[in-house]
């Protein structure tokens, strides 16, 4: 039995067709995100919903409607999209902001269930949060099993669940977490996470050209990378499947048989595992995960720093001037962290793979 999660770029009018190539009779649970970006400067449905909650006007709701209308029309899905949208709008500002933010995933799941001829499952009725906002694992796993049992295939919205106070969401990117919960609750043999890039790469492929996919890595390595800014998988999506020893396959829905990453108990074979980057307090923290001996990584990083330094002549005296402000450099077991003023991802990647 397989659980598959499809991210926001898969759930777009143009890309939805790929789900039919990927979902097989071995799949039992399909978890979907809200419609994501359709082009570079597009706005994600979840962001439009936040905007609508703060300013409930026709202009913003119109953008949400347009996305879901096209999703249905382009894929010739036999669903009354006007009724769905009318119902969603009637609830959009009635409750909390998190309730409003959940509507994108709900709409996606309702439409995709019809598209895949599957059973729609309401996430609010199965994923339970306790009074402190943490997942109530026992009740959630029981609910999931009761509702999934007997069904050929269920489609559910990621990112949210229910609580005594109403709907709650995970943090942004949280559909990955819902996918992991469904995989763990149903003891799936595999958790597939389908996204718009070919698995976890040695660096963010949207910032660096021609980066290799990391074929396999451990749960711990994946967790560290997610925390360090590799947003390809939400960090909280690791623990539920790790506890059950369920591997995660992170693959590209554009190329389902192409390169992918398998996250399991086995550590990566890559010497340079991956470089991740995130902004923190106005600075950029770059984390390198590797298995080089200490002397080797020190040498590689020193070479990178030297490359960013030029010799300037001042009145006959030469001085070293660095083109990048380095605030902090830390070496610990298999991890190097550099805090800088600018993005060093492409140049650091180049220095470390040469
Ligand atoms: P989804 O909508 O499928 O959840 P996300 O946008 O959340 O997709 O995650 C996929 C994105 O993660 C990629 O498009 C890429 O820009 C980014 N990313 C950051 N670091 C990495 C990395 N090391 N490997 C792959 N993708 C990465
Ligand atoms: N739609 C939510 C977000 O944009 C959750 C997700 O995509 O995983 O953060
Ligand atoms: Mg994501």
CSV table of C-alpha atoms and ligand atoms in Angstrom, one decimal:
chain,number,residue,atom,x,y,z
A,1,UNK,CA,0.0,0.0,0.0
A,2,UNK,CA,1.3,3.4,-1.0
A,3,UNK,CA,0.5,6.9,0.3
A,4,UNK,CA,1.3,9.7,-2.2
A,5,UNK,CA,1.3,13.4,-1.6
A,6,UNK,CA,1.2,15.9,-4.5
A,7,UNK,CA,2.4,19.4,-3.9
A,8,UNK,CA,0.9,22.7,-5.1
A,9,UNK,CA,2.6,22.7,-8.5
A,10,UNK,CA,1.2,19.3,-9.3
A,11,UNK,CA,-2.3,20.5,-8.5
A,12,UNK,CA,-2.5,23.1,-11.2
A,13,UNK,CA,-4.7,23.1,-14.4
A,14,UNK,CA,-1.7,22.1,-16.6
A,15,UNK,CA,-0.1,19.5,-14.4
A,16,UNK,CA,-3.0,17.6,-12.8
A,17,UNK,CA,-2.9,15.2,-15.7
A,18,UNK,CA,0.4,13.7,-14.3
A,19,UNK,CA,-1.5,12.3,-11.3
A,20,UNK,CA,-3.2,9.7,-13.5
A,21,UNK,CA,0.2,8.4,-14.7
A,22,UNK,CA,1.4,8.1,-11.1
A,23,UNK,CA,-1.5,6.8,-9.1
A,24,UNK,CA,-1.8,3.0,-9.4
A,25,UNK,CA,-4.1,0.4,-7.8
A,26,UNK,CA,-1.3,0.1,-5.1
A,27,UNK,CA,-2.1,3.6,-3.9
A,28,UNK,CA,-4.5,3.9,-1.1
A,29,UNK,CA,-4.2,7.5,0.1
A,30,UNK,CA,-3.6,10.5,-2.0
A,31,UNK,CA,-2.9,13.8,-0.1
A,32,UNK,CA,-3.1,17.0,-2.1
A,33,UNK,CA,-2.1,20.6,-1.6
A,34,UNK,CA,-3.9,23.8,-2.6
A,35,UNK,CA,-3.3,25.0,-6.1
A,36,UNK,CA,0.3,26.4,-6.1
A,37,UNK,CA,2.1,28.8,-8.4
A,38,UNK,CA,1.3,28.3,-12.1
A,39,UNK,CA,4.1,30.6,-13.3
A,40,UNK,CA,7.1,32.4,-11.6
A,41,UNK,CA,5.3,35.5,-10.1
A,42,UNK,CA,2.0,33.8,-9.5
A,43,UNK,CA,0.4,33.7,-6.0
A,44,UNK,CA,-0.3,30.5,-4.3
A,45,UNK,CA,-4.0,29.8,-3.3
A,46,UNK,CA,-3.0,29.8,0.4
A,47,UNK,CA,-1.6,33.3,0.1
A,48,UNK,CA,-4.7,34.4,-1.8
A,49,UNK,CA,-6.8,33.0,1.0
A,50,UNK,CA,-4.8,34.9,3.6
A,51,UNK,CA,-5.3,38.1,1.6
A,52,UNK,CA,-9.0,37.3,1.3
A,53,UNK,CA,-9.4,36.8,5.0
A,54,UNK,CA,-7.8,40.2,5.7
A,55,UNK,CA,-9.7,41.9,2.9
A,56,UNK,CA,-12.7,39.9,1.8
A,57,UNK,CA,-13.4,41.4,-1.7
A,58,UNK,CA,-14.5,40.1,-5.1
A,59,UNK,CA,-11.1,40.9,-6.7
A,60,UNK,CA,-9.2,38.5,-4.5
A,61,UNK,CA,-11.9,35.8,-4.4
A,62,UNK,CA,-12.1,36.1,-8.2
A,63,UNK,CA,-8.4,35.0,-8.4
A,64,UNK,CA,-9.1,31.9,-6.3
A,65,UNK,CA,-12.2,31.1,-8.3
A,66,UNK,CA,-10.3,31.4,-11.6
A,67,UNK,CA,-7.7,28.9,-10.4
A,68,UNK,CA,-10.2,26.2,-9.4
A,69,UNK,CA,-12.5,26.9,-12.4
A,70,UNK,CA,-9.6,26.3,-14.8
A,71,UNK,CA,-8.5,23.2,-12.9
A,72,UNK,CA,-11.9,21.7,-13.5
A,73,UNK,CA,-12.4,22.9,-17.1
A,74,UNK,CA,-8.9,22.1,-18.4
A,75,UNK,CA,-9.1,18.5,-17.0
A,76,UNK,CA,-12.8,18.1,-17.9
A,77,UNK,CA,-13.7,17.1,-14.4
A,78,UNK,CA,-17.4,16.3,-13.8
A,79,UNK,CA,-17.9,18.4,-10.7
A,80,UNK,CA,-20.1,21.4,-10.0
A,81,UNK,CA,-17.2,23.9,-9.4
A,82,UNK,CA,-19.6,26.9,-8.9
A,83,UNK,CA,-21.4,25.2,-6.1
A,84,UNK,CA,-18.0,24.2,-4.5
A,85,UNK,CA,-16.7,27.7,-4.7
A,86,UNK,CA,-19.9,29.3,-3.4
A,87,UNK,CA,-19.9,27.0,-0.4
A,88,UNK,CA,-16.2,27.6,0.3
A,89,UNK,CA,-16.7,31.4,0.1
A,90,UNK,CA,-19.6,31.2,2.5
A,91,UNK,CA,-17.2,29.7,5.1
A,92,UNK,CA,-14.1,31.7,4.3
A,93,UNK,CA,-14.4,34.5,6.8
A,94,UNK,CA,-16.9,32.8,9.2
A,95,UNK,CA,-14.2,31.2,11.3
A,96,UNK,CA,-10.5,31.7,12.0
A,97,UNK,CA,-7.7,32.6,9.6
A,98,UNK,CA,-6.4,29.0,9.7
A,99,UNK,CA,-9.9,27.8,8.7
A,100,UNK,CA,-9.8,30.1,5.7
A,101,UNK,CA,-6.3,28.9,4.8
A,102,UNK,CA,-7.5,25.3,4.8
A,103,UNK,CA,-10.0,25.9,2.1
A,104,UNK,CA,-7.5,25.6,-0.7
A,105,UNK,CA,-6.6,22.0,0.3
A,106,UNK,CA,-10.2,21.2,0.8
A,107,UNK,CA,-11.2,22.4,-2.7
A,108,UNK,CA,-8.2,20.6,-4.3
A,109,UNK,CA,-9.2,17.3,-2.6
A,110,UNK,CA,-12.8,17.6,-3.5
A,111,UNK,CA,-11.9,18.1,-7.2
A,112,UNK,CA,-9.1,15.6,-7.3
A,113,UNK,CA,-11.3,12.9,-5.7
A,114,UNK,CA,-13.7,13.2,-8.7
A,115,UNK,CA,-10.8,13.3,-11.1
A,116,UNK,CA,-9.3,10.1,-9.8
A,117,UNK,CA,-12.7,8.5,-9.2
A,118,UNK,CA,-11.8,8.1,-5.5
A,119,UNK,CA,-13.5,8.7,-2.2
A,120,UNK,CA,-13.2,12.2,-0.7
A,121,UNK,CA,-12.1,12.2,2.9
A,122,UNK,CA,-12.6,15.3,5.0
A,123,UNK,CA,-9.3,16.0,6.8
A,124,UNK,CA,-11.0,17.8,9.6
A,125,UNK,CA,-12.8,14.6,10.5
A,126,UNK,CA,-9.6,12.5,10.7
A,127,UNK,CA,-6.6,14.5,11.6
A,128,UNK,CA,-7.0,15.7,15.3
A,129,UNK,CA,-5.1,18.4,17.2
A,130,UNK,CA,-5.2,18.4,21.0
A,131,UNK,CA,-5.8,21.5,23.1
A,132,UNK,CA,-2.2,22.5,22.9
A,133,UNK,CA,-2.2,22.4,19.1
A,134,UNK,CA,-0.2,19.2,18.9
A,135,UNK,CA,-1.2,16.2,16.8
A,136,UNK,CA,-3.4,13.7,18.8
A,137,UNK,CA,-1.7,10.7,17.2
A,138,UNK,CA,-3.8,8.0,18.8
A,139,UNK,CA,-7.2,9.4,17.7
A,140,UNK,CA,-5.8,10.5,14.3
A,141,UNK,CA,-4.4,7.1,13.5
A,142,UNK,CA,-7.6,5.3,14.6
A,143,UNK,CA,-9.8,7.7,12.5
A,144,UNK,CA,-7.6,7.3,9.4
A,145,UNK,CA,-7.7,3.5,9.6
A,146,UNK,CA,-11.5,3.5,10.2
A,147,UNK,CA,-12.1,5.8,7.2
A,148,UNK,CA,-9.6,4.3,4.8
A,149,UNK,CA,-10.5,0.7,5.5
A,150,UNK,CA,-12.7,-0.7,2.7
A,151,UNK,CA,-12.0,2.1,0.3
A,152,UNK,CA,-10.1,1.5,-2.9
A,153,UNK,CA,-8.5,5.0,-2.9
A,154,UNK,CA,-9.1,8.1,-0.8
A,155,UNK,CA,-8.2,11.6,-1.6
A,156,UNK,CA,-7.7,14.1,1.3
A,157,UNK,CA,-6.5,17.7,1.7
A,158,UNK,CA,-3.2,18.1,3.3
A,159,UNK,CA,-2.1,20.9,5.7
A,160,UNK,CA,-5.1,20.9,8.1
A,161,UNK,CA,-7.1,18.9,10.6
A,162,UNK,CA,-9.7,19.5,13.3
A,163,UNK,CA,-9.6,20.4,16.9
A,164,UNK,CA,-12.2,21.3,19.6
A,165,UNK,CA,-11.8,24.9,18.6
A,166,UNK,CA,-12.3,24.1,14.9
A,167,UNK,CA,-9.9,23.7,12.0
A,168,UNK,CA,-6.2,24.1,12.5
A,169,UNK,CA,-3.3,24.0,10.0
A,170,UNK,CA,0.2,22.8,10.3
A,171,UNK,CA,2.9,25.5,9.5
A,172,UNK,CA,3.4,26.5,5.9
A,173,UNK,CA,4.3,23.6,3.6
A,174,UNK,CA,2.4,21.3,6.0
A,175,UNK,CA,0.8,19.0,3.4
A,176,UNK,CA,4.0,17.0,3.6
A,177,UNK,CA,3.2,16.4,7.3
A,178,UNK,CA,-0.3,15.2,6.5
A,179,UNK,CA,1.1,12.9,3.9
A,180,UNK,CA,3.6,11.4,6.4
A,181,UNK,CA,0.7,11.0,9.0
A,182,UNK,CA,-1.4,9.1,6.5
A,183,UNK,CA,1.5,6.9,5.5
A,184,UNK,CA,2.3,6.1,9.1
A,185,UNK,CA,-1.3,5.6,10.2
A,186,UNK,CA,-2.0,3.1,7.4
A,187,UNK,CA,1.4,1.4,7.7
A,188,UNK,CA,2.1,2.1,4.1
A,189,UNK,CA,5.1,0.5,2.5
A,190,UNK,CA,6.1,3.7,0.9
A,191,UNK,CA,5.4,7.5,1.3
A,192,UNK,CA,5.7,9.1,-2.1
A,193,UNK,CA,6.2,12.9,-2.1
A,194,UNK,CA,5.7,14.2,-5.6
A,195,UNK,CA,7.1,17.7,-6.3
A,196,UNK,CA,8.4,19.9,-9.1
A,197,UNK,CA,12.1,18.9,-8.9
A,198,UNK,CA,13.9,15.5,-9.1
A,199,UNK,CA,14.1,14.8,-5.4
A,200,UNK,CA,16.5,16.3,-3.0
A,201,UNK,CA,19.5,17.8,-4.8
A,202,UNK,CA,23.0,18.7,-3.7
A,203,UNK,CA,21.8,22.3,-3.7
A,204,UNK,CA,18.5,24.0,-4.4
A,205,UNK,CA,18.0,23.4,-8.2
A,206,UNK,CA,16.1,26.6,-8.6
A,207,UNK,CA,19.1,28.6,-7.5
A,208,UNK,CA,21.9,26.5,-8.9
A,209,UNK,CA,22.0,25.0,-12.5
A,210,UNK,CA,22.7,21.3,-13.2
A,211,UNK,CA,22.7,20.0,-9.6
A,212,UNK,CA,22.8,16.3,-9.0
A,213,UNK,CA,20.0,14.5,-7.2
A,214,UNK,CA,21.0,12.8,-4.0
A,215,UNK,CA,19.9,9.2,-4.5
A,216,UNK,CA,19.5,8.2,-0.9
A,217,UNK,CA,19.8,9.7,2.6
A,218,UNK,CA,18.8,8.9,6.2
A,219,UNK,CA,15.9,10.3,8.0
A,220,UNK,CA,18.2,12.3,10.2
A,221,UNK,CA,20.1,13.8,7.2
A,222,UNK,CA,16.7,14.8,5.6
A,223,UNK,CA,15.6,16.4,8.9
A,224,UNK,CA,18.7,18.4,9.2
A,225,UNK,CA,18.5,19.6,5.6
A,226,UNK,CA,14.8,20.6,6.0
A,227,UNK,CA,15.7,22.6,9.1
A,228,UNK,CA,18.6,24.2,7.3
A,229,UNK,CA,16.2,25.5,4.5
A,230,UNK,CA,15.8,22.7,1.9
A,231,UNK,CA,12.0,23.3,1.8
A,232,UNK,CA,11.5,20.3,-0.5
A,233,UNK,CA,10.2,18.5,2.5
A,234,UNK,CA,8.7,19.9,5.7
A,235,UNK,CA,10.9,18.9,8.7
A,236,UNK,CA,7.9,17.6,10.7
A,237,UNK,CA,7.2,15.1,7.8
A,238,UNK,CA,10.2,13.0,8.9
A,239,UNK,CA,9.3,11.7,12.4
A,240,UNK,CA,5.9,10.0,11.7
A,241,UNK,CA,7.4,7.8,8.9
A,242,UNK,CA,10.8,7.3,10.6
A,243,UNK,CA,9.0,5.8,13.7
A,244,UNK,CA,7.5,3.2,11.4
A,245,UNK,CA,10.5,2.7,9.2
A,246,UNK,CA,8.6,3.7,6.1
A,247,UNK,CA,10.8,5.1,3.4
A,248,UNK,CA,10.0,8.4,1.7
A,249,UNK,CA,10.5,8.7,-2.1
A,250,UNK,CA,10.8,12.3,-3.2
A,251,UNK,CA,10.2,12.4,-6.9
A,252,UNK,CA,9.4,14.7,-9.8
A,253,UNK,CA,5.8,14.4,-11.1
A,254,UNK,CA,7.0,15.7,-14.5
A,255,UNK,CA,9.3,12.7,-14.8
A,256,UNK,CA,7.9,10.0,-12.6
A,257,UNK,CA,10.5,7.4,-13.8
A,258,UNK,CA,13.4,9.9,-13.5
A,259,UNK,CA,15.8,10.5,-10.7
A,260,UNK,CA,14.4,10.6,-7.1
A,261,UNK,CA,15.6,10.5,-3.5
A,262,UNK,CA,14.9,7.7,-1.1
A,263,UNK,CA,14.9,8.7,2.5
A,264,UNK,CA,15.3,5.7,4.8
A,265,UNK,CA,17.4,4.5,7.8
A,266,UNK,CA,20.5,4.3,5.5
A,267,UNK,CA,22.9,7.2,5.4
A,268,UNK,CA,23.8,8.9,2.1
A,269,UNK,CA,26.7,7.6,0.0
A,270,UNK,CA,27.5,11.2,-1.1
A,271,UNK,CA,30.6,12.8,0.3
A,272,UNK,CA,29.0,16.2,-0.3
A,273,UNK,CA,25.5,15.5,0.7
A,274,UNK,CA,23.8,18.8,0.3
A,275,UNK,CA,24.0,22.5,0.8
A,276,UNK,CA,20.9,24.3,2.2
A,277,UNK,CA,20.3,27.9,2.8
A,278,UNK,CA,17.9,30.1,4.8
A,279,UNK,CA,17.5,33.7,5.9
A,280,UNK,CA,17.8,34.5,9.6
A,281,UNK,CA,17.7,37.9,11.2
A,282,UNK,CA,18.6,39.6,7.9
A,283,UNK,CA,21.6,37.3,7.4
A,284,UNK,CA,22.0,34.2,5.3
A,285,UNK,CA,22.8,30.9,7.0
A,286,UNK,CA,24.3,28.3,4.7
A,287,UNK,CA,24.6,24.7,6.0
A,288,UNK,CA,26.8,22.1,4.3
A,289,UNK,CA,26.1,18.5,5.2
A,290,UNK,CA,29.0,16.2,4.2
A,291,UNK,CA,31.0,13.1,5.1
A,292,UNK,CA,34.5,14.4,4.2
A,293,UNK,CA,37.3,14.0,6.8
A,294,UNK,CA,37.7,17.3,8.7
A,295,UNK,CA,41.0,18.3,7.1
A,296,UNK,CA,39.4,17.9,3.6
A,297,UNK,CA,36.4,20.1,4.3
A,298,UNK,CA,38.5,22.7,6.0
A,299,UNK,CA,40.7,22.8,2.9
A,300,UNK,CA,37.7,23.1,0.6
A,301,UNK,CA,36.0,25.9,2.6
A,302,UNK,CA,39.4,27.8,2.9
A,303,UNK,CA,39.7,27.6,-0.9
A,304,UNK,CA,36.2,29.0,-1.3
A,305,UNK,CA,37.0,31.9,1.1
A,306,UNK,CA,40.2,32.6,-0.7
A,307,UNK,CA,38.3,32.8,-4.0
A,308,UNK,CA,36.2,35.6,-2.5
A,309,UNK,CA,39.3,37.5,-1.5
A,310,UNK,CA,41.2,39.9,-3.7
A,311,UNK,CA,44.5,41.6,-3.1
A,312,UNK,CA,44.3,45.4,-3.2
A,313,UNK,CA,47.3,47.7,-3.3
A,314,UNK,CA,47.1,50.8,-1.0
A,315,UNK,CA,50.0,53.2,-1.3
A,316,UNK,CA,52.4,50.4,-2.0
A,317,UNK,CA,51.0,48.1,0.7
A,318,UNK,CA,48.9,45.1,-0.3
A,319,UNK,CA,45.8,44.2,1.7
A,320,UNK,CA,43.4,41.3,1.5
A,321,UNK,CA,39.8,42.4,0.9
A,322,UNK,CA,36.9,39.9,1.1
A,323,UNK,CA,33.9,40.5,-1.2
A,324,UNK,CA,31.7,38.7,1.2
A,325,UNK,CA,31.0,39.6,4.9
A,326,UNK,CA,31.4,36.5,6.9
A,327,UNK,CA,29.7,36.8,10.3
A,328,UNK,CA,30.2,33.3,11.5
A,329,UNK,CA,31.9,30.0,10.5
A,330,UNK,CA,31.2,26.8,12.4
A,331,UNK,CA,32.6,23.3,11.9
A,332,UNK,CA,31.0,20.4,13.7
A,333,UNK,CA,30.7,16.7,12.9
A,334,UNK,CA,29.8,16.5,9.2
A,335,UNK,CA,28.3,20.0,9.2
A,336,UNK,CA,29.8,23.3,8.2
A,337,UNK,CA,27.7,26.5,8.8
A,338,UNK,CA,28.6,29.9,7.2
A,339,UNK,CA,26.6,33.1,8.1
A,340,UNK,CA,27.1,35.7,5.4
A,341,UNK,CA,25.5,38.9,4.0
A,342,UNK,CA,24.8,37.6,0.6
A,343,UNK,CA,23.7,34.3,-1.0
A,344,UNK,CA,26.8,32.1,-1.5
A,345,UNK,CA,25.0,29.0,-2.7
A,346,UNK,CA,26.0,28.9,-6.4
A,347,UNK,CA,29.7,29.9,-5.8
A,348,UNK,CA,30.1,27.6,-2.7
A,349,UNK,CA,28.5,24.7,-4.6
A,350,UNK,CA,31.0,25.2,-7.4
A,351,UNK,CA,33.9,25.2,-5.0
A,352,UNK,CA,32.8,22.1,-3.2
A,353,UNK,CA,32.2,19.9,-6.2
A,354,UNK,CA,35.3,20.8,-8.2
B,1,LIG,P1,5.6,21.4,-3.2
B,1,LIG,O1,4.6,22.4,-3.7
B,1,LIG,O2,5.6,20.2,-4.1
B,1,LIG,O3,5.4,21.0,-1.8
B,1,LIG,P2,7.9,23.0,-2.5
B,1,LIG,O4,8.0,24.3,-3.2
B,1,LIG,O5,7.4,23.0,-1.1
B,1,LIG,O6,7.0,22.0,-3.4
B,1,LIG,O7,9.3,22.2,-2.5
B,1,LIG,C1,10.0,22.0,-3.7
B,1,LIG,C2,11.0,23.1,-3.9
B,1,LIG,O8,12.0,23.0,-2.9
B,1,LIG,C3,11.8,23.1,-5.2
B,1,LIG,O9,11.1,23.7,-6.2
B,1,LIG,C4,13.1,23.8,-4.8
B,1,LIG,O10,13.0,25.2,-5.2
B,1,LIG,C5,13.1,23.8,-3.3
B,1,LIG,N1,14.4,23.2,-2.8
B,1,LIG,C6,15.2,23.8,-1.9
B,1,LIG,N2,16.3,23.1,-1.6
B,1,LIG,C7,16.2,22.0,-2.4
B,1,LIG,C8,17.0,20.9,-2.6
B,1,LIG,N3,18.2,20.7,-1.9
B,1,LIG,N4,16.6,19.9,-3.4
B,1,LIG,C9,15.5,20.1,-4.1
B,1,LIG,N5,14.6,21.1,-4.0
B,1,LIG,C10,15.0,22.1,-3.1
B,2,LIG,N1,-0.9,25.1,0.8
B,2,LIG,C1,0.0,25.2,2.0
B,2,LIG,C2,1.1,26.2,1.8
B,2,LIG,O1,1.1,26.9,0.8
B,2,LIG,C3,0.5,23.8,2.4
B,2,LIG,C4,1.4,23.1,1.4
B,2,LIG,O2,1.5,23.6,0.3
B,2,LIG,O3,2.0,22.1,1.8
B,2,LIG,O4,1.9,26.4,2.7
B,3,LIG,MG1,6.1,21.9,0.0
